[in-house]
Amino acid sequence: MTEAVTSSAHAPSATRQDLLASLDPLLREWLPRQRWFAGKGRPVTGFSLVAAAEVLPFDANLGLLHLLVRAHQPPAQGGTAHPGDCYQLLLGVRETLPPRLAPALIGRPTEGPLAGRSVYEALHDPRPADVLLEAIRARARVGALRFEGDARQEIRDGLIPRLMTAEQSNSSVVYGDTFILKLLRRTVPGVNPDLELPLALARAGCARVPAPAGWILADLAGDTSVLGVLQPFVQGAADGWELARGELAKGEDFSRGARALGRATAEVHTALAGALPTVTLGRGQMEVLAAGMTERLETAVQAVPSLRPYAPGLRSAFTALADLAGEGRTWTAQRIHGDLHLGQCLRSPSGEWTLIDFEGEPSKPLAERRMPQPPARDVAGMLRSFDYAAHSLTHTVPGWADACRAAYCSGYAEVAGRDPRTDPVLLRAYETDKAVYEVVYEARHRPDWLPVPMTAVRRLALSDAS
């Protein structure tokens, strides 16, 4: 991405460099503490300003500053040099911060155009959050920012905003239980699947994914980045993770919900296959796929030595896939969710399942997230999620995860016409790859959870899907 600095029609008289210099010491302390900051464990050595705009012009009381800031950090151990991640920041500016906004305070610059003012995370403040919705409604342009929307969906006045606190990698604001605006914190240029796929599904008439009502883009030096997506809010919905754990806590079966979720997943996959191009994966592509899985396994064994005894059995899942491709077997690949698990699914009070968050794995390059892939990857992710739910409480219910997994696949087959279990080599390879990833993640971030994927690793290393 070519670095560019843009300004709004209401830009401060000071230079952008002065603005960034005044914020630099505050952001170095504040940014690494945010849940959505991706570079944890490495110091921030500096910032460069990609874009700046005053969405709400400064006055004596309140201003809203929109920044795209690139954070520079040394590479991770064993990693290569990286230009730095670009983050979307929405900063409120007030002369005096009301007590209710004290937890949102970032700091008070001592120099530059903001000297002496209170700078804070603006999404905690209803007025700046409301300005974003107003801009989408008005199809506004502010500097490099472009606010767009679907004219068929009315965005009425008076929707009270509230910031959701549960997300990890992004931020979301709910407006009056009518809309939810998801703001992507780490931004990259290009077509983001979190907007691309819901738009395609809306055109295809698939009701399993809320149709985008609006979106925020940044046009920078010939590149366009997706910054946010506004969608209808599923009022009263509960996410699949909490629903599954709730049933488990009561010792009740979740098979009925899992079967319905399998049908919903298949409906989305079917709609995506009809709306966007599909490709056929033959020997060459599948050998590359299997080689990538094998490479990730070898890296994981080095990072988590407890994997070593199971490595030969796990590796056999990938060699079996490559061998099957070598015998002439082909697979159809299409656009998929890319990061499917129970937490990405909502069930409405009427019992209908909705799939959300099509961004894919944010740590993966955008081009990789947009590649067609076998639907079995999504299925494997959900099967692993049932396993996690089964082990998330202090007590376990024997056979609970197996029943959910079977019901989900059966529900999927009712819509897709093909049970994922009838392609066991492919499904085992994807589930193994996912479990290996989970082992590394838990070892680094949540050691108490490590037994969950390790249990799956032992099972998968001993299984023979051929």
Short mmCIF file of C-alpha atoms in Angstrom, two decimals:
data_model
loop_
_atom_site.label_atom_id
_atom_site.label_comp_id
_atom_site.label_asym_id
_atom_site.label_seq_id
_atom_site.Cartn_x
_atom_site.Cartn_y
_atom_site.Cartn_z
CA MET A 1 0.00 0.00 0.00
CA THR A 2 1.38 3.40 -0.95
CA GLU A 3 1.59 5.69 2.06
CA ALA A 4 -0.66 8.71 1.67
CA VAL A 5 -1.78 11.49 3.95
CA THR A 6 -5.19 12.99 3.36
CA SER A 7 -7.13 15.65 5.15
CA SER A 8 -10.74 16.69 5.45
CA ALA A 9 -12.20 20.00 4.45
CA HIS A 10 -11.94 20.97 8.10
CA ALA A 11 -8.31 19.99 8.64
CA PRO A 12 -6.46 21.65 11.52
CA SER A 13 -4.01 24.30 10.49
CA ALA A 14 -1.12 22.35 12.00
CA THR A 15 0.67 19.81 9.86
CA ARG A 16 -0.13 16.13 10.02
CA GLN A 17 3.35 15.49 11.36
CA ASP A 18 2.64 17.82 14.29
CA LEU A 19 -0.60 15.98 14.97
CA LEU A 20 1.05 12.58 15.00
CA ALA A 21 4.00 13.83 17.05
CA SER A 22 1.63 15.10 19.73
CA LEU A 23 -0.20 11.76 19.86
CA ASP A 24 2.84 9.49 19.57
CA PRO A 25 3.67 9.11 23.29
CA LEU A 26 0.03 8.51 24.17
CA LEU A 27 -0.51 5.91 21.45
CA ARG A 28 2.67 4.02 22.33
CA GLU A 29 1.21 3.35 25.76
CA TRP A 30 -2.46 2.97 24.84
CA LEU A 31 -2.44 1.02 21.57
CA PRO A 32 -0.64 -2.16 22.77
CA ARG A 33 -3.20 -2.51 25.58
CA GLN A 34 -6.15 -2.79 23.19
CA ARG A 35 -7.61 -6.24 22.68
CA TRP A 36 -7.52 -5.78 18.91
CA PHE A 37 -3.83 -4.84 18.74
CA ALA A 38 -2.10 -7.60 16.79
CA GLY A 39 1.53 -6.93 17.69
CA LYS A 40 1.49 -7.82 21.37
CA GLY A 41 4.81 -8.77 22.91
CA ARG A 42 6.84 -6.47 20.65
CA PRO A 43 7.53 -2.80 21.37
CA VAL A 44 6.14 -0.05 19.16
CA THR A 45 9.10 1.87 17.78
CA GLY A 46 7.15 4.56 15.94
CA PHE A 47 4.13 5.53 13.86
CA SER A 48 3.45 6.84 10.39
CA LEU A 49 0.24 8.59 9.46
CA VAL A 50 -1.57 6.98 6.54
CA ALA A 51 -4.66 9.22 6.63
CA ALA A 52 -6.35 11.75 8.89
CA ALA A 53 -9.76 13.39 8.72
CA GLU A 54 -11.98 15.41 11.01
CA VAL A 55 -15.33 13.64 10.81
CA LEU A 56 -16.68 16.05 13.43
CA PRO A 57 -14.88 19.40 13.17
CA PHE A 58 -13.20 20.62 16.32
CA ASP A 59 -14.98 23.22 18.37
CA ALA A 60 -14.83 24.23 22.01
CA ASN A 61 -16.74 21.15 23.12
CA LEU A 62 -16.18 18.13 20.92
CA GLY A 63 -14.30 16.83 17.88
CA LEU A 64 -14.01 13.47 16.15
CA LEU A 65 -10.71 12.62 14.53
CA HIS A 66 -10.41 9.61 12.24
CA LEU A 67 -6.88 8.25 11.80
CA LEU A 68 -5.29 5.43 9.89
CA VAL A 69 -1.97 4.90 11.63
CA ARG A 70 0.77 2.44 10.80
CA ALA A 71 2.49 1.05 13.90
CA HIS A 72 6.14 0.11 13.40
CA GLN A 73 7.53 -2.81 15.41
CA PRO A 74 10.57 -5.08 15.24
CA PRO A 75 9.83 -8.44 13.58
CA ALA A 76 8.79 -11.38 15.71
CA GLN A 77 11.51 -13.82 16.66
CA GLY A 78 12.51 -15.68 13.51
CA GLY A 79 10.25 -13.47 11.41
CA THR A 80 11.01 -11.17 8.53
CA ALA A 81 10.87 -7.38 8.41
CA HIS A 82 7.33 -6.02 8.10
CA PRO A 83 6.13 -2.52 7.15
CA GLY A 84 3.85 -2.48 10.19
CA ASP A 85 0.12 -2.99 10.66
CA CYS A 86 -2.28 -0.17 9.82
CA TYR A 87 -4.90 0.53 12.50
CA GLN A 88 -8.14 2.50 12.35
CA LEU A 89 -8.47 4.90 15.28
CA LEU A 90 -11.48 7.02 16.16
CA LEU A 91 -10.41 9.67 18.63
CA GLY A 92 -12.74 12.01 20.46
CA VAL A 93 -11.35 15.37 21.51
CA ARG A 94 -12.83 17.44 24.35
CA GLU A 95 -11.63 20.32 26.43
CA THR A 96 -12.90 18.58 29.54
CA LEU A 97 -13.80 14.90 29.67
CA PRO A 98 -17.05 14.08 31.51
CA PRO A 99 -16.66 11.56 34.35
CA ARG A 100 -18.69 8.96 32.43
CA LEU A 101 -15.98 8.91 29.72
CA ALA A 102 -13.02 8.68 32.11
CA PRO A 103 -12.41 4.96 31.33
CA ALA A 104 -12.06 5.88 27.63
CA LEU A 105 -9.30 8.44 28.18
CA ILE A 106 -6.18 7.95 26.06
CA GLY A 107 -4.36 11.00 27.38
CA ARG A 108 -3.77 14.74 27.12
CA PRO A 109 -1.14 15.82 24.60
CA THR A 110 1.34 18.35 25.92
CA GLU A 111 2.20 19.83 22.54
CA GLY A 112 0.89 20.19 19.03
CA PRO A 113 -2.63 21.02 17.79
CA LEU A 114 -4.31 18.99 20.55
CA ALA A 115 -2.21 20.31 23.46
CA GLY A 116 -4.16 20.48 26.69
CA ARG A 117 -7.22 18.68 25.36
CA SER A 118 -8.53 15.28 26.38
CA VAL A 119 -8.15 12.62 23.70
CA TYR A 120 -10.24 9.47 24.17
CA GLU A 121 -11.67 6.39 22.44
CA ALA A 122 -14.63 8.01 20.67
CA LEU A 123 -16.79 4.90 20.34
CA HIS A 124 -17.57 5.09 24.07
CA ASP A 125 -19.27 8.43 23.45
CA PRO A 126 -22.80 8.37 21.92
CA ARG A 127 -22.40 11.62 19.94
CA PRO A 128 -19.32 10.61 17.89
CA ALA A 129 -20.79 7.13 17.39
CA ASP A 130 -23.99 8.74 16.11
CA VAL A 131 -22.00 10.90 13.68
CA LEU A 132 -20.74 7.75 11.95
CA LEU A 133 -24.30 6.54 11.37
CA GLU A 134 -25.32 9.99 10.16
CA ALA A 135 -22.46 9.94 7.66
CA ILE A 136 -23.59 6.57 6.27
CA ARG A 137 -27.17 7.82 6.02
CA ALA A 138 -26.00 10.92 4.14
CA ARG A 139 -23.54 8.99 1.90
CA ALA A 140 -20.92 11.52 3.03
CA ARG A 141 -17.32 11.96 1.92
CA VAL A 142 -14.78 13.27 4.41
CA GLY A 143 -11.24 13.44 3.13
CA ALA A 144 -10.28 9.92 2.08
CA LEU A 145 -13.35 8.46 3.80
CA ARG A 146 -16.33 7.39 1.76
CA PHE A 147 -19.59 6.44 3.46
CA GLU A 148 -21.87 4.27 1.32
CA GLY A 149 -25.11 2.36 1.78
CA ASP A 150 -27.98 0.37 0.39
CA ALA A 151 -30.78 2.79 -0.44
CA ARG A 152 -33.32 -0.01 0.02
CA GLN A 153 -32.63 -0.14 3.76
CA GLU A 154 -33.89 2.85 5.70
CA ILE A 155 -31.66 4.19 8.47
CA ARG A 156 -33.92 6.27 10.67
CA ASP A 157 -32.99 8.97 13.15
CA GLY A 158 -32.89 8.56 16.88
CA LEU A 159 -31.15 5.19 17.16
CA ILE A 160 -29.20 5.26 20.43
CA PRO A 161 -25.67 3.85 20.02
CA ARG A 162 -23.91 1.57 22.48
CA LEU A 163 -20.45 0.02 22.21
CA MET A 164 -20.22 -3.74 22.47
CA THR A 165 -17.42 -4.99 24.70
CA ALA A 166 -17.06 -8.69 23.82
CA GLU A 167 -15.07 -8.52 20.57
CA GLN A 168 -11.38 -9.30 20.21
CA SER A 169 -10.10 -8.16 16.83
CA ASN A 170 -12.59 -5.41 15.93
CA SER A 171 -15.07 -3.00 17.51
CA SER A 172 -18.85 -2.90 17.08
CA VAL A 173 -21.50 -0.33 17.90
CA VAL A 174 -25.19 -1.28 18.13
CA TYR A 175 -27.72 1.38 17.17
CA GLY A 176 -31.04 1.02 18.96
CA ASP A 177 -31.16 -2.77 18.50
CA THR A 178 -31.73 -2.06 14.79
CA PHE A 179 -28.25 -1.97 13.23
CA ILE A 180 -24.74 -3.00 14.19
CA LEU A 181 -21.67 -1.24 12.80
CA LYS A 182 -18.54 -3.38 12.78
CA LEU A 183 -15.37 -1.32 12.52
CA LEU A 184 -12.30 -3.18 11.30
CA ARG A 185 -9.38 -2.15 13.46
CA ARG A 186 -6.49 -3.61 11.44
CA THR A 187 -7.01 -2.48 7.86
CA VAL A 188 -5.56 -3.64 4.56
CA PRO A 189 -6.22 -2.44 1.01
CA GLY A 190 -8.44 -4.54 -1.19
CA VAL A 191 -11.85 -6.20 -1.24
CA ASN A 192 -12.62 -7.38 2.27
CA PRO A 193 -14.72 -10.57 2.45
CA ASP A 194 -16.60 -9.16 5.45
CA LEU A 195 -18.36 -6.86 2.97
CA GLU A 196 -17.92 -8.80 -0.26
CA LEU A 197 -19.56 -12.05 0.85
CA PRO A 198 -22.61 -10.61 2.68
CA LEU A 199 -23.28 -8.42 -0.38
CA ALA A 200 -23.07 -11.45 -2.67
CA LEU A 201 -25.34 -13.45 -0.38
CA ALA A 202 -27.85 -10.59 -0.24
CA ARG A 203 -27.96 -10.49 -4.05
CA ALA A 204 -28.51 -14.26 -4.02
CA GLY A 205 -31.44 -13.89 -1.64
CA CYS A 206 -29.78 -15.84 1.19
CA ALA A 207 -31.43 -14.81 4.45
CA ARG A 208 -28.89 -16.60 6.65
CA VAL A 209 -26.58 -13.56 6.61
CA PRO A 210 -27.74 -9.99 7.38
CA ALA A 211 -27.57 -7.86 4.24
CA PRO A 212 -25.21 -4.86 4.55
CA ALA A 213 -27.08 -1.60 4.98
CA GLY A 214 -23.99 0.57 4.72
CA TRP A 215 -20.21 0.54 4.70
CA ILE A 216 -17.22 2.80 5.21
CA LEU A 217 -14.32 2.87 2.74
CA ALA A 218 -11.01 4.69 2.51
CA ASP A 219 -9.64 5.67 -0.90
CA LEU A 220 -5.87 6.02 -0.67
CA ALA A 221 -3.48 6.43 -3.58
CA GLY A 222 -5.49 4.21 -5.90
CA ASP A 223 -6.26 1.58 -3.23
CA THR A 224 -9.56 1.14 -1.41
CA SER A 225 -9.77 -0.30 2.09
CA VAL A 226 -12.94 -1.46 3.85
CA LEU A 227 -13.13 0.17 7.28
CA GLY A 228 -16.59 -0.78 8.49
CA VAL A 229 -19.81 -2.61 7.67
CA LEU A 230 -23.31 -1.73 8.92
CA GLN A 231 -25.79 -4.63 9.06
CA PRO A 232 -29.19 -5.29 10.64
CA PHE A 233 -28.89 -6.30 14.28
CA VAL A 234 -30.44 -9.68 15.16
CA GLN A 235 -32.33 -8.55 18.24
CA GLY A 236 -32.56 -11.01 21.09
CA ALA A 237 -30.17 -13.46 19.42
CA ALA A 238 -27.73 -15.63 21.36
CA ASP A 239 -24.46 -16.84 19.93
CA GLY A 240 -23.94 -20.54 19.37
CA TRP A 241 -21.07 -20.81 21.83
CA GLU A 242 -23.14 -19.62 24.78
CA LEU A 243 -26.17 -21.63 23.66
CA ALA A 244 -24.17 -24.84 23.38
CA ARG A 245 -22.47 -24.33 26.74
CA GLY A 246 -25.80 -23.51 28.33
CA GLU A 247 -27.30 -26.79 27.17
CA LEU A 248 -24.20 -28.65 28.26
CA ALA A 249 -24.32 -27.05 31.72
CA LYS A 250 -27.85 -28.39 32.13
CA GLY A 251 -26.75 -31.80 30.89
CA GLU A 252 -29.04 -31.46 27.89
CA ASP A 253 -28.53 -32.52 24.31
CA PHE A 254 -27.67 -29.88 21.69
CA SER A 255 -28.13 -32.15 18.69
CA ARG A 256 -31.28 -30.43 17.46
CA GLY A 257 -29.56 -27.04 17.44
CA ALA A 258 -26.47 -28.54 15.81
CA ARG A 259 -28.54 -30.13 13.05
CA ALA A 260 -30.27 -26.82 12.30
CA LEU A 261 -26.90 -25.09 12.26
CA GLY A 262 -25.63 -27.67 9.78
CA ARG A 263 -28.54 -26.86 7.49
CA ALA A 264 -27.86 -23.12 7.81
CA THR A 265 -24.19 -23.62 6.96
CA ALA A 266 -25.06 -25.63 3.88
CA GLU A 267 -27.52 -22.97 2.75
CA VAL A 268 -24.78 -20.33 2.94
CA HIS A 269 -22.28 -22.57 1.13
CA THR A 270 -24.82 -23.34 -1.59
CA ALA A 271 -25.64 -19.67 -2.06
CA LEU A 272 -21.96 -18.70 -2.23
CA ALA A 273 -21.27 -21.41 -4.79
CA GLY A 274 -24.05 -20.01 -6.94
CA ALA A 275 -23.13 -16.36 -6.50
CA LEU A 276 -19.36 -16.50 -6.96
CA PRO A 277 -16.99 -18.56 -9.14
CA THR A 278 -15.97 -22.08 -8.16
CA VAL A 279 -12.82 -23.91 -9.21
CA THR A 280 -11.68 -27.51 -9.43
CA LEU A 281 -8.68 -28.54 -7.35
CA GLY A 282 -6.60 -31.31 -8.87
CA ARG A 283 -3.35 -33.00 -8.05
CA GLY A 284 -1.11 -29.95 -8.19
CA GLN A 285 -3.31 -27.72 -6.05
CA MET A 286 -4.03 -30.42 -3.46
CA GLU A 287 -0.36 -31.34 -3.14
CA VAL A 288 0.39 -27.69 -2.41
CA LEU A 289 -2.46 -27.65 0.12
CA ALA A 290 -1.20 -30.81 1.85
CA ALA A 291 2.37 -29.51 1.83
CA GLY A 292 1.26 -26.33 3.57
CA MET A 293 -0.49 -28.36 6.26
CA THR A 294 2.62 -30.49 6.71
CA GLU A 295 4.82 -27.42 6.99
CA ARG A 296 2.57 -25.93 9.66
CA LEU A 297 2.78 -29.20 11.56
CA GLU A 298 6.58 -29.22 11.48
CA THR A 299 6.67 -25.62 12.71
CA ALA A 300 4.19 -26.46 15.46
CA VAL A 301 6.27 -29.42 16.64
CA GLN A 302 9.23 -27.10 17.08
CA ALA A 303 7.11 -24.62 19.04
CA VAL A 304 5.26 -27.21 21.19
CA PRO A 305 7.46 -30.27 21.81
CA SER A 306 4.56 -32.22 23.34
CA LEU A 307 3.28 -32.61 19.77
CA ARG A 308 6.33 -34.61 18.70
CA PRO A 309 5.08 -38.12 19.66
CA TYR A 310 1.94 -37.57 17.55
CA ALA A 311 3.63 -35.99 14.54
CA PRO A 312 3.85 -39.16 12.40
CA GLY A 313 0.15 -39.92 12.86
CA LEU A 314 -0.85 -36.31 12.20
CA ARG A 315 1.37 -36.15 9.14
CA SER A 316 -0.38 -39.21 7.73
CA ALA A 317 -3.59 -37.18 7.46
CA PHE A 318 -1.89 -34.83 5.02
CA THR A 319 -0.01 -37.47 3.05
CA ALA A 320 -3.27 -39.41 2.66
CA LEU A 321 -4.83 -36.32 1.09
CA ALA A 322 -1.90 -35.84 -1.29
CA ASP A 323 -1.99 -39.55 -2.19
CA LEU A 324 -5.69 -39.38 -2.98
CA ALA A 325 -5.10 -36.40 -5.24
CA GLY A 326 -2.28 -38.30 -6.90
CA GLU A 327 -4.75 -41.05 -7.76
CA GLY A 328 -6.78 -38.55 -9.77
CA ARG A 329 -9.32 -37.38 -7.21
CA THR A 330 -10.49 -33.77 -7.58
CA TRP A 331 -12.41 -31.42 -5.31
CA THR A 332 -14.56 -28.35 -5.87
CA ALA A 333 -13.44 -25.18 -4.14
CA GLN A 334 -15.59 -22.10 -3.57
CA ARG A 335 -15.80 -19.04 -1.36
CA ILE A 336 -16.46 -20.03 2.24
CA HIS A 337 -16.76 -18.36 5.64
CA GLY A 338 -13.12 -19.05 6.45
CA ASP A 339 -13.24 -18.86 10.26
CA LEU A 340 -16.41 -20.71 11.19
CA HIS A 341 -17.09 -21.66 14.79
CA LEU A 342 -19.97 -21.48 17.24
CA GLY A 343 -19.19 -17.90 18.20
CA GLN A 344 -19.77 -16.82 14.58
CA CYS A 345 -23.35 -18.07 14.63
CA LEU A 346 -26.43 -16.41 16.11
CA ARG A 347 -29.80 -18.00 16.86
CA SER A 348 -32.77 -15.67 16.90
CA PRO A 349 -35.62 -16.05 19.41
CA SER A 350 -37.59 -17.76 16.61
CA GLY A 351 -34.88 -20.44 16.34
CA GLU A 352 -33.36 -19.34 13.03
CA TRP A 353 -29.56 -19.47 12.68
CA THR A 354 -27.57 -16.59 11.20
CA LEU A 355 -23.88 -16.62 10.23
CA ILE A 356 -21.80 -13.50 10.86
CA ASP A 357 -18.23 -12.17 10.60
CA PHE A 358 -17.00 -13.21 7.15
CA GLU A 359 -13.66 -11.48 7.56
CA GLY A 360 -11.81 -14.80 7.79
CA GLU A 361 -8.71 -15.18 9.91
CA PRO A 362 -7.38 -11.60 10.28
CA SER A 363 -3.81 -12.85 10.61
CA LYS A 364 -3.92 -14.29 7.08
CA PRO A 365 -3.19 -12.13 4.02
CA LEU A 366 -6.31 -10.76 2.36
CA ALA A 367 -5.59 -12.55 -0.92
CA GLU A 368 -5.42 -15.86 0.91
CA ARG A 369 -8.69 -15.20 2.74
CA ARG A 370 -10.43 -14.57 -0.60
CA MET A 371 -9.24 -17.78 -2.26
CA PRO A 372 -11.81 -20.47 -3.07
CA GLN A 373 -11.48 -23.42 -0.70
CA PRO A 374 -13.29 -26.71 -0.11
CA PRO A 375 -16.34 -26.23 2.14
CA ALA A 376 -14.90 -28.98 4.36
CA ARG A 377 -12.65 -26.36 5.90
CA ASP A 378 -15.67 -24.56 7.41
CA VAL A 379 -17.16 -27.88 8.50
CA ALA A 380 -13.94 -28.88 10.24
CA GLY A 381 -13.85 -25.56 12.07
CA MET A 382 -17.34 -26.16 13.43
CA LEU A 383 -16.55 -29.72 14.44
CA ARG A 384 -13.59 -28.44 16.43
CA SER A 385 -15.84 -25.82 18.02
CA PHE A 386 -18.22 -28.47 19.34
CA ASP A 387 -15.21 -30.20 20.86
CA TYR A 388 -14.17 -26.98 22.59
CA ALA A 389 -17.67 -26.39 23.93
CA ALA A 390 -17.77 -29.92 25.33
CA HIS A 391 -14.62 -29.27 27.35
CA SER A 392 -15.34 -25.67 28.37
CA LEU A 393 -17.02 -26.54 31.66
CA THR A 394 -15.67 -28.29 34.72
CA HIS A 395 -17.90 -31.29 34.14
CA THR A 396 -18.18 -33.23 30.91
CA VAL A 397 -21.04 -35.19 29.37
CA PRO A 398 -19.74 -38.33 27.62
CA GLY A 399 -20.62 -38.41 23.94
CA TRP A 400 -22.00 -34.84 23.90
CA ALA A 401 -19.54 -33.52 21.31
CA ASP A 402 -19.83 -36.62 19.14
CA ALA A 403 -23.62 -36.27 19.06
CA CYS A 404 -23.35 -32.59 18.08
CA ARG A 405 -20.80 -33.31 15.38
CA ALA A 406 -22.92 -36.08 13.88
CA ALA A 407 -26.09 -33.97 13.97
CA TYR A 408 -24.33 -31.02 12.35
CA CYS A 409 -23.06 -33.15 9.46
CA SER A 410 -26.47 -34.76 9.02
CA GLY A 411 -28.14 -31.35 8.89
CA TYR A 412 -25.57 -30.16 6.38
CA ALA A 413 -26.28 -33.19 4.18
CA GLU A 414 -30.03 -32.48 4.22
CA VAL A 415 -29.42 -29.23 2.30
CA ALA A 416 -26.17 -29.87 0.42
CA GLY A 417 -27.11 -33.37 -0.67
CA ARG A 418 -23.75 -34.69 0.48
CA ASP A 419 -22.60 -35.54 3.99
CA PRO A 420 -19.12 -34.13 4.77
CA ARG A 421 -18.29 -37.45 6.43
CA THR A 422 -18.43 -39.18 3.05
CA ASP A 423 -15.12 -37.45 2.23
CA PRO A 424 -13.23 -38.55 5.36
CA VAL A 425 -9.71 -37.99 4.05
CA LEU A 426 -10.35 -34.31 3.28
CA LEU A 427 -12.30 -33.71 6.49
CA ARG A 428 -9.63 -35.38 8.64
CA ALA A 429 -6.88 -33.30 7.00
CA TYR A 430 -8.68 -30.03 7.70
CA GLU A 431 -9.61 -31.01 11.24
CA THR A 432 -6.03 -32.07 11.92
CA ASP A 433 -4.67 -28.80 10.54
CA LYS A 434 -7.08 -26.87 12.74
CA ALA A 435 -6.18 -28.88 15.86
CA VAL A 436 -2.47 -28.29 15.27
CA TYR A 437 -3.11 -24.56 15.01
CA GLU A 438 -5.10 -24.68 18.25
CA VAL A 439 -2.26 -26.43 20.09
CA VAL A 440 0.18 -23.65 19.19
CA TYR A 441 -2.32 -20.93 20.06
CA GLU A 442 -3.23 -22.39 23.45
CA ALA A 443 0.39 -23.10 24.35
CA ARG A 444 1.22 -19.44 23.73
CA HIS A 445 -1.86 -17.70 25.06
CA ARG A 446 -4.05 -20.00 27.19
CA PRO A 447 -2.05 -22.93 28.59
CA ASP A 448 -5.01 -24.04 30.70
CA TRP A 449 -6.90 -24.82 27.46
CA LEU A 450 -4.08 -26.84 25.90
CA PRO A 451 -5.58 -30.23 26.93
CA VAL A 452 -8.59 -29.59 24.66
CA PRO A 453 -6.73 -29.62 21.31
CA MET A 454 -4.21 -32.14 22.62
CA THR A 455 -7.07 -34.58 23.20
CA ALA A 456 -8.12 -34.09 19.59
CA VAL A 457 -4.53 -34.48 18.43
CA ARG A 458 -4.30 -37.88 20.09
CA ARG A 459 -7.55 -38.98 18.43
CA LEU A 460 -6.63 -37.66 15.01
CA ALA A 461 -3.13 -39.11 15.11
CA LEU A 462 -4.56 -42.59 15.68
CA SER A 463 -7.44 -42.36 13.20
CA ASP A 464 -7.28 -43.77 9.70
CA ALA A 465 -9.78 -42.14 7.39
CA SER A 466 -8.66 -43.99 4.30
#
